[in-house]
Amino acid sequence: MDNTQGNAIDIHEDEEIIEVIDLDEMEPDPDDLADDLEDVDFEDAGNADDDEGWETEDEMEEDQDDSELTFSKHTGSVFCVSLDPATNSMAVTGGEDDKAYVWRVSDGEVLMECTGHKDSVTSAVFSHDSSMVATGDMSGMIKVWKVETKEEIWSFEVGDLEWLEWHPCAPVLLAGADDGNVWMWKIPSGDCKTFQSSACQATSGKILPDGKRAVVGYEDGTVRVWDLKQGNAAHVIKGQDGHKGALTCLACNKDGSLVLTGSVDGFAKLINTVTGKVVGAFSVDGGKAKGAKDDAESNSVESVGFCNILPLIAVAYLDGTLAIYDLSSQVLRHRCQHEAGIVHLQWEESSSVVSTCCLDGALRLWDARSGSIVSEYHGHTAEILNFTINREASLAITASGDNQAKVFCLQRPDR
């Protein structure tokens, strides 16, 4: 607990914050929790341009645009996209132009422009009830906006920002910084708690569905399970059990009993959040990159996720491999190969379909039961950096290095 910086409050006043956060008495709505806890991402490739005459297959693919709508207000790469959890009708995107936009998914109309950032906006997320949006830039400037009034209601500056996440059922915001600190604020009052660890980046974080704990991964390969009320680390996973390189991603299952972590060391690890024990380790090719000349060339894990309806997990690798593992036997079931590195994956909420976006600018849907591709969407002319899918899995919104966000209608034979 750090009460030397910013709005930090005295340790004896913690009860007041926690009373407002009401961590013990909360009865979180499962839908809200599911929506809020999923960090999502999306992608696509190609741009429409009519040319006369013959076209090669590659040229035709480049001209293809499967999107329903293109949002093109950003003047630089679009780094992040989120949907509002209450209605799924609003998106927020953040970009290299130091701005975030809240816009309507149905027609692309700008509802709010979030300005005043000093660097690229790399985090932009709605609160659990969609009443607020938090935007964070690389320099560590965090702003919170009230959607209804379109006003900035709070701001704070931390060290270089690594991640930003709202609490699943309270007006509480968490952020991880490159100095290893994890900050927790009550919004809009700004009452603050910090969770301190060794001076290395807090590279990824996730609040568990119970709203009382958060799992944070660090640059040195350590994973900590923090008790948000007590302010202490309930479990620290490091050394032999921990990762040998920086954490890149985290995901938890629906009840928060298991967390899947991914690292640059080429491994995904399954951790029991109650005991703090590593109960599984997953890698393709022993964690090494294809054609690696030495052990240093590991095949980084870029994204991980749990299927909600079957005991399956998905692990996406930098070499373009999407691996589907059986959770109970920990056996590799399917290996879905992409021609470029995968940036993100997301499972549909109530099916066995997992979506991926990768550096080739395409969005792909895979059936995890068979390992076969369901559909593929193009429209971007650069890599997809982030994407998200709505609750019904009928729409995907992608963010790309081509300065655009796109909305895709996801058509499937079973719908």
Coordinates of C-alpha atoms in Angstrom, one line a residue:
M1 CA 0.0 0.0 0.0
D2 CA 1.5 3.2 -1.1
N3 CA 0.2 6.3 0.6
T4 CA 2.9 8.6 -0.7
Q5 CA 1.6 9.3 -4.2
G6 CA -1.2 11.2 -5.9
N7 CA -4.6 10.6 -4.3
A8 CA -3.5 7.8 -2.1
I9 CA -5.3 7.5 1.2
D10 CA -4.2 6.4 4.6
I11 CA -4.3 2.7 5.3
H12 CA -6.7 3.2 8.2
E13 CA -9.3 4.7 5.8
D14 CA -9.4 1.5 3.6
E15 CA -12.6 0.4 5.3
E16 CA -14.4 3.4 3.7
I17 CA -13.4 2.5 0.2
I18 CA -14.2 -1.2 0.6
E19 CA -17.5 -0.3 2.1
V20 CA -18.3 1.6 -1.1
I21 CA -16.9 -1.2 -3.2
D22 CA -18.8 -3.6 -1.0
L23 CA -16.7 -6.5 -2.0
D24 CA -18.2 -8.9 0.5
E25 CA -21.8 -8.2 0.0
M26 CA -21.9 -8.0 -3.7
E27 CA -24.2 -10.3 -5.6
P28 CA -22.7 -9.8 -9.1
D29 CA -24.9 -10.3 -12.1
P30 CA -23.4 -13.2 -14.0
D31 CA -24.0 -11.5 -17.4
D32 CA -22.4 -8.3 -16.3
L33 CA -19.4 -10.2 -14.9
A34 CA -19.0 -12.2 -18.1
D35 CA -19.1 -9.2 -20.3
D36 CA -16.8 -7.1 -18.1
L37 CA -14.2 -9.7 -17.6
E38 CA -13.7 -10.6 -21.2
D39 CA -10.9 -8.7 -22.8
V40 CA -11.7 -8.9 -26.4
D41 CA -10.2 -8.2 -29.7
F42 CA -11.0 -8.4 -33.4
E43 CA -9.6 -8.1 -36.9
D44 CA -10.0 -8.0 -40.7
A45 CA -8.2 -7.4 -44.0
G46 CA -8.4 -5.9 -47.6
N47 CA -9.9 -2.8 -49.0
A48 CA -12.3 -2.3 -51.9
D49 CA -11.0 -0.7 -55.0
D50 CA -12.5 -1.4 -58.4
D51 CA -9.9 -2.1 -61.1
E52 CA -10.7 -3.0 -64.7
G53 CA -9.1 -6.1 -66.3
W54 CA -7.6 -9.3 -65.0
E55 CA -6.8 -9.7 -61.3
T56 CA -4.7 -12.3 -59.7
E57 CA -6.2 -14.2 -56.7
D58 CA -4.0 -12.1 -54.3
E59 CA -5.2 -8.9 -55.8
M60 CA -8.8 -10.0 -55.6
E61 CA -8.4 -10.8 -52.0
E62 CA -6.8 -7.4 -51.3
D63 CA -9.9 -5.7 -52.8
Q64 CA -12.3 -7.7 -50.7
D65 CA -14.2 -5.9 -48.0
D66 CA -16.7 -8.0 -46.0
S67 CA -17.5 -5.4 -43.4
E68 CA -20.9 -3.8 -42.9
L69 CA -19.5 -0.5 -41.6
T70 CA -16.1 1.3 -41.5
F71 CA -15.3 3.8 -38.8
S72 CA -12.5 6.1 -40.1
K73 CA -12.3 9.1 -37.7
H74 CA -8.9 8.0 -36.4
T75 CA -5.9 9.5 -38.1
G76 CA -3.4 6.8 -36.9
S77 CA -3.4 3.1 -36.1
V78 CA -6.4 2.0 -34.0
F79 CA -5.0 0.0 -31.0
C80 CA -8.0 -1.0 -28.9
V81 CA -11.7 -1.5 -29.1
S82 CA -14.4 -2.4 -26.5
L83 CA -18.2 -2.8 -26.6
D84 CA -20.4 -1.3 -23.9
P85 CA -21.5 -4.3 -21.7
A86 CA -25.1 -3.1 -21.0
T87 CA -26.4 -2.8 -24.5
N88 CA -23.5 -3.8 -26.9
S89 CA -24.7 -0.8 -29.0
M90 CA -21.7 1.5 -28.4
A91 CA -18.0 0.9 -29.2
V92 CA -15.0 2.8 -27.9
T93 CA -11.8 2.8 -29.9
G94 CA -8.4 4.3 -29.0
G95 CA -5.6 5.1 -31.3
E96 CA -2.2 6.5 -32.3
D97 CA -3.7 9.9 -32.8
D98 CA -3.9 10.4 -28.9
K99 CA -7.7 10.1 -29.0
A100 CA -10.5 7.8 -28.2
Y101 CA -14.0 7.8 -29.8
V102 CA -17.3 6.5 -28.5
W103 CA -19.4 5.6 -31.5
R104 CA -22.7 3.9 -32.3
V105 CA -22.1 0.4 -33.8
S106 CA -25.2 0.5 -36.0
D107 CA -24.2 3.6 -38.0
G108 CA -20.8 4.7 -36.9
E109 CA -22.0 8.1 -35.5
V110 CA -19.6 9.6 -33.0
L111 CA -21.2 10.0 -29.6
M112 CA -18.2 11.3 -27.8
E113 CA -14.6 12.4 -28.5
C114 CA -12.1 11.7 -25.7
T115 CA -9.3 14.2 -26.0
G116 CA -6.5 15.6 -23.9
H117 CA -4.2 12.5 -24.0
K118 CA -0.4 13.0 -24.4
D119 CA 0.3 9.7 -26.2
S120 CA -1.3 6.8 -28.1
V121 CA -4.5 5.6 -26.4
T122 CA -3.9 1.9 -25.9
S123 CA -6.7 1.2 -23.4
A124 CA -10.4 2.2 -23.7
V125 CA -13.1 0.3 -21.7
F126 CA -16.6 0.8 -20.5
S127 CA -17.6 0.4 -16.9
H128 CA -19.8 -2.5 -15.9
D129 CA -23.0 -0.5 -16.3
S130 CA -21.8 1.4 -19.4
S131 CA -22.2 4.7 -17.7
M132 CA -18.5 5.5 -17.8
V133 CA -15.6 5.0 -20.2
A134 CA -12.0 4.9 -19.0
T135 CA -9.2 5.8 -21.5
G136 CA -5.5 5.3 -20.9
D137 CA -2.5 6.3 -23.0
M138 CA 1.0 4.9 -23.1
S139 CA 2.5 7.7 -21.0
G140 CA 0.2 6.8 -18.1
M141 CA -2.5 9.4 -18.4
I142 CA -5.9 7.9 -17.4
K143 CA -9.2 9.7 -17.9
V144 CA -12.7 8.7 -17.0
W145 CA -15.7 10.1 -19.0
K146 CA -19.4 10.1 -18.2
V147 CA -21.1 8.8 -21.3
E148 CA -24.5 10.5 -20.7
T149 CA -23.0 14.0 -20.2
K150 CA -19.9 13.5 -22.5
E151 CA -17.8 15.0 -19.8
E152 CA -14.4 14.1 -18.3
I153 CA -15.1 13.4 -14.6
W154 CA -11.7 12.2 -13.4
S155 CA -8.1 11.9 -14.4
F156 CA -4.8 10.6 -12.9
E157 CA -1.3 9.9 -14.1
V158 CA 0.7 6.8 -13.4
G159 CA 4.0 5.4 -14.8
D160 CA 3.8 4.1 -18.3
L161 CA 0.5 2.2 -18.5
E162 CA 0.4 -1.5 -19.3
W163 CA -3.3 -2.3 -18.8
L164 CA -6.6 -0.9 -17.5
E165 CA -9.7 -2.7 -16.3
W166 CA -13.0 -1.9 -14.6
H167 CA -14.3 -3.9 -11.6
P168 CA -17.1 -6.2 -12.8
C169 CA -19.8 -4.7 -10.6
A170 CA -18.6 -1.5 -8.9
P171 CA -17.4 1.9 -10.0
V172 CA -13.8 0.9 -9.3
L173 CA -10.9 1.0 -11.8
L174 CA -7.6 -1.0 -11.8
A175 CA -4.5 -0.2 -13.7
G176 CA -1.1 -1.9 -14.1
A177 CA 2.1 0.2 -14.6
D178 CA 5.6 -0.4 -15.8
D179 CA 7.0 0.2 -12.3
G180 CA 5.2 -2.9 -11.1
N181 CA 2.5 -1.0 -9.2
V182 CA -1.2 -1.9 -9.6
W183 CA -3.5 0.9 -8.8
M184 CA -7.2 0.7 -7.6
W185 CA -9.4 3.8 -7.6
K186 CA -13.0 4.5 -6.6
I187 CA -14.5 6.6 -9.3
P188 CA -15.1 9.5 -9.3
S189 CA -13.9 10.3 -5.8
G190 CA -10.4 9.0 -6.6
D191 CA -9.9 7.2 -3.3
C192 CA -6.9 5.0 -4.0
K193 CA -5.1 1.8 -3.0
T194 CA -1.9 0.5 -4.5
F195 CA -0.6 -3.1 -4.7
Q196 CA 3.2 -3.0 -4.8
S197 CA 5.6 -5.7 -6.0
S198 CA 9.1 -5.9 -7.3
A199 CA 10.1 -3.1 -9.7
C200 CA 9.3 -4.8 -13.0
Q201 CA 6.3 -4.2 -15.3
A202 CA 2.8 -5.4 -14.3
T203 CA 2.3 -6.5 -17.9
S204 CA -1.2 -8.0 -17.6
G205 CA -4.1 -8.2 -15.2
K206 CA -7.6 -9.5 -14.7
I207 CA -10.2 -9.0 -11.9
L208 CA -11.7 -12.4 -11.1
P209 CA -15.5 -12.9 -11.3
D210 CA -16.0 -12.8 -7.5
G211 CA -14.8 -9.1 -7.6
K212 CA -12.6 -9.7 -4.6
R213 CA -9.4 -10.8 -6.2
A214 CA -7.2 -9.8 -9.1
V215 CA -4.6 -11.9 -11.0
V216 CA -1.6 -9.9 -12.2
G217 CA 1.3 -11.1 -14.4
Y218 CA 4.7 -9.5 -14.4
E219 CA 7.7 -9.0 -16.7
D220 CA 9.9 -11.4 -14.6
G221 CA 7.4 -14.3 -15.2
T222 CA 5.8 -14.0 -11.7
V223 CA 2.0 -14.3 -11.2
R224 CA 0.3 -12.8 -8.2
V225 CA -3.2 -13.4 -6.9
W226 CA -4.1 -10.2 -5.0
D227 CA -6.8 -9.9 -2.3
L228 CA -8.4 -6.6 -3.2
K229 CA -9.8 -6.0 0.2
Q230 CA -6.8 -6.9 2.3
G231 CA -4.3 -5.5 -0.1
N232 CA -2.0 -8.5 0.1
A233 CA -0.9 -11.2 -2.4
A234 CA -2.8 -14.3 -1.5
H235 CA -0.6 -16.4 -3.8
V236 CA 2.7 -15.8 -5.6
I237 CA 3.7 -18.1 -8.4
K238 CA 7.3 -17.9 -9.5
G239 CA 10.5 -19.9 -9.7
Q240 CA 10.2 -23.5 -10.9
D241 CA 6.4 -23.3 -11.3
G242 CA 6.4 -19.8 -12.8
H243 CA 7.1 -18.6 -16.3
K244 CA 10.6 -18.0 -17.5
G245 CA 9.7 -14.8 -19.4
A246 CA 7.4 -11.8 -19.3
L247 CA 3.6 -12.5 -19.0
T248 CA 1.8 -11.5 -22.2
C249 CA -1.8 -12.4 -21.5
L250 CA -4.3 -13.8 -18.9
A251 CA -7.8 -15.3 -18.9
C252 CA -10.0 -16.9 -16.3
N253 CA -12.8 -19.4 -16.6
K254 CA -16.4 -18.5 -15.8
D255 CA -16.3 -19.0 -12.1
G256 CA -12.7 -17.7 -11.6
S257 CA -11.4 -21.0 -10.2
L258 CA -8.8 -21.3 -12.9
V259 CA -6.6 -18.8 -14.6
L260 CA -4.6 -19.4 -17.8
T261 CA -1.5 -17.3 -18.3
G262 CA 0.6 -16.9 -21.4
S263 CA 4.3 -15.8 -21.7
V264 CA 7.0 -15.0 -24.1
D265 CA 8.6 -18.2 -22.9
G266 CA 6.2 -20.2 -25.2
F267 CA 4.2 -21.7 -22.4
A268 CA 0.6 -21.3 -21.2
K269 CA 0.1 -22.3 -17.5
L270 CA -3.1 -23.2 -15.8
I271 CA -3.3 -22.0 -12.2
N272 CA -5.8 -22.9 -9.5
T273 CA -6.7 -19.5 -8.0
V274 CA -7.8 -21.0 -4.6
T275 CA -4.6 -23.0 -4.0
G276 CA -2.2 -20.9 -6.1
K277 CA -0.9 -24.1 -7.6
V278 CA 0.1 -24.6 -11.3
V279 CA -2.1 -27.5 -12.4
G280 CA -1.1 -27.6 -16.1
A281 CA 1.4 -26.4 -18.6
F282 CA 0.8 -26.2 -22.4
S283 CA 3.2 -25.6 -25.3
V284 CA 3.6 -26.5 -28.9
D285 CA 7.0 -27.7 -30.0
G286 CA 8.3 -27.5 -26.4
G287 CA 7.8 -23.8 -26.4
K288 CA 10.4 -23.1 -29.1
A289 CA 9.8 -21.2 -32.3
K290 CA 9.8 -23.2 -35.5
G291 CA 13.4 -23.3 -36.9
A292 CA 14.8 -21.8 -33.7
K293 CA 18.5 -22.0 -33.6
D294 CA 18.8 -21.7 -29.8
D295 CA 16.6 -21.8 -26.7
A296 CA 16.3 -18.1 -26.6
E297 CA 14.0 -18.1 -29.6
S298 CA 10.7 -19.1 -28.0
N299 CA 7.3 -19.1 -29.6
S300 CA 5.6 -16.4 -27.6
V301 CA 2.0 -16.9 -26.4
E302 CA 0.0 -13.9 -27.5
S303 CA -3.6 -14.7 -26.3
V304 CA -5.4 -17.3 -24.3
G305 CA -9.0 -18.2 -23.4
F306 CA -11.5 -20.7 -21.9
C307 CA -14.5 -22.1 -23.8
N308 CA -17.6 -21.6 -21.6
I309 CA -19.5 -24.6 -22.8
L310 CA -16.9 -27.3 -23.2
P311 CA -13.7 -28.2 -21.2
L312 CA -11.5 -26.6 -23.9
I313 CA -8.9 -23.9 -23.9
A314 CA -7.3 -22.0 -26.8
V315 CA -3.8 -20.7 -26.9
A316 CA -2.6 -18.4 -29.7
Y317 CA 1.1 -18.2 -30.7
L318 CA 3.3 -15.7 -32.4
D319 CA 4.1 -18.2 -35.2
G320 CA 0.5 -18.3 -36.2
T321 CA -0.5 -21.5 -34.4
L322 CA -3.9 -21.6 -32.7
A323 CA -3.8 -24.6 -30.4
I324 CA -7.0 -26.1 -28.9
Y325 CA -6.3 -28.2 -25.8
D326 CA -8.6 -30.5 -23.8
L327 CA -8.7 -29.1 -20.3
S328 CA -9.2 -32.3 -18.4
S329 CA -6.6 -34.5 -20.2
Q330 CA -4.4 -31.5 -21.2
V331 CA -3.9 -33.1 -24.6
L332 CA -3.6 -31.0 -27.8
R333 CA -6.8 -31.6 -29.8
H334 CA -6.4 -29.3 -32.8
R335 CA -3.7 -27.2 -34.3
C336 CA -5.2 -24.4 -36.5
Q337 CA -2.4 -22.8 -38.6
H338 CA -2.4 -19.2 -39.7
E339 CA 0.1 -17.8 -42.2
A340 CA 1.0 -14.8 -39.9
G341 CA 1.3 -14.3 -36.1
I342 CA -2.0 -14.2 -34.1
V343 CA -2.7 -11.1 -32.2
H344 CA -5.8 -12.0 -30.2
L345 CA -8.4 -14.7 -29.8
Q346 CA -11.9 -14.7 -28.3
W347 CA -14.3 -17.5 -27.6
E348 CA -18.0 -16.9 -28.3
E349 CA -20.0 -16.7 -25.1
S350 CA -22.2 -19.7 -25.6
S351 CA -20.6 -21.8 -28.4
S352 CA -17.5 -23.8 -29.2
V353 CA -16.4 -21.2 -31.9
V354 CA -13.2 -19.3 -31.2
S355 CA -12.2 -16.2 -33.3
T356 CA -8.7 -15.0 -34.1
C357 CA -7.2 -11.9 -35.7
C358 CA -3.7 -12.0 -37.0
L359 CA -1.0 -9.8 -38.6
D360 CA -2.4 -10.6 -42.1
G361 CA -5.4 -8.5 -41.4
A362 CA -8.0 -11.2 -41.5
L363 CA -10.6 -12.3 -38.9
R364 CA -11.2 -16.0 -38.7
L365 CA -13.8 -18.2 -36.9
W366 CA -12.8 -21.7 -36.0
D367 CA -14.9 -24.6 -34.7
A368 CA -12.9 -25.9 -31.7
R369 CA -14.7 -29.3 -31.8
S370 CA -13.4 -30.1 -35.3
G371 CA -10.5 -27.7 -35.6
S372 CA -11.9 -26.5 -39.0
I373 CA -12.3 -23.0 -40.1
V374 CA -16.0 -21.7 -40.1
S375 CA -15.5 -18.4 -41.9
E376 CA -13.0 -15.8 -42.8
Y377 CA -13.5 -12.0 -43.0
H378 CA -11.4 -9.5 -44.9
G379 CA -11.5 -5.7 -45.3
H380 CA -8.5 -4.2 -43.6
T381 CA -5.3 -3.2 -45.5
A382 CA -3.1 -3.7 -42.4
E383 CA -2.8 -6.0 -39.4
I384 CA -5.7 -6.2 -37.0
L385 CA -4.5 -5.1 -33.5
N386 CA -7.6 -5.8 -31.5
F387 CA -11.2 -7.0 -31.8
T388 CA -14.3 -7.8 -29.8
I389 CA -17.5 -9.8 -30.4
N390 CA -20.9 -8.9 -29.1
R391 CA -22.9 -11.2 -26.8
E392 CA -24.9 -12.8 -29.5
A393 CA -21.8 -13.4 -31.6
S394 CA -23.5 -11.8 -34.5
L395 CA -21.1 -8.8 -34.8
A396 CA -17.4 -8.4 -34.6
I397 CA -15.7 -5.0 -34.3
T398 CA -12.0 -4.8 -35.3
A399 CA -9.2 -2.2 -34.8
S400 CA -6.4 -2.0 -37.3
G401 CA -3.1 -0.4 -38.2
D402 CA -4.8 1.0 -41.3
N403 CA -6.4 3.7 -39.1
Q404 CA -9.8 2.1 -39.3
A405 CA -12.2 0.1 -37.1
K406 CA -14.7 -2.1 -38.9
V407 CA -18.0 -3.8 -38.0
F408 CA -18.5 -7.3 -39.5
C409 CA -21.7 -9.3 -39.5
L410 CA -20.8 -12.9 -38.5
Q411 CA -22.9 -15.3 -40.6
R412 CA -23.0 -18.9 -39.8
P413 CA -25.0 -21.9 -41.1
D414 CA -26.3 -22.7 -37.6
R415 CA -27.9 -19.2 -37.2

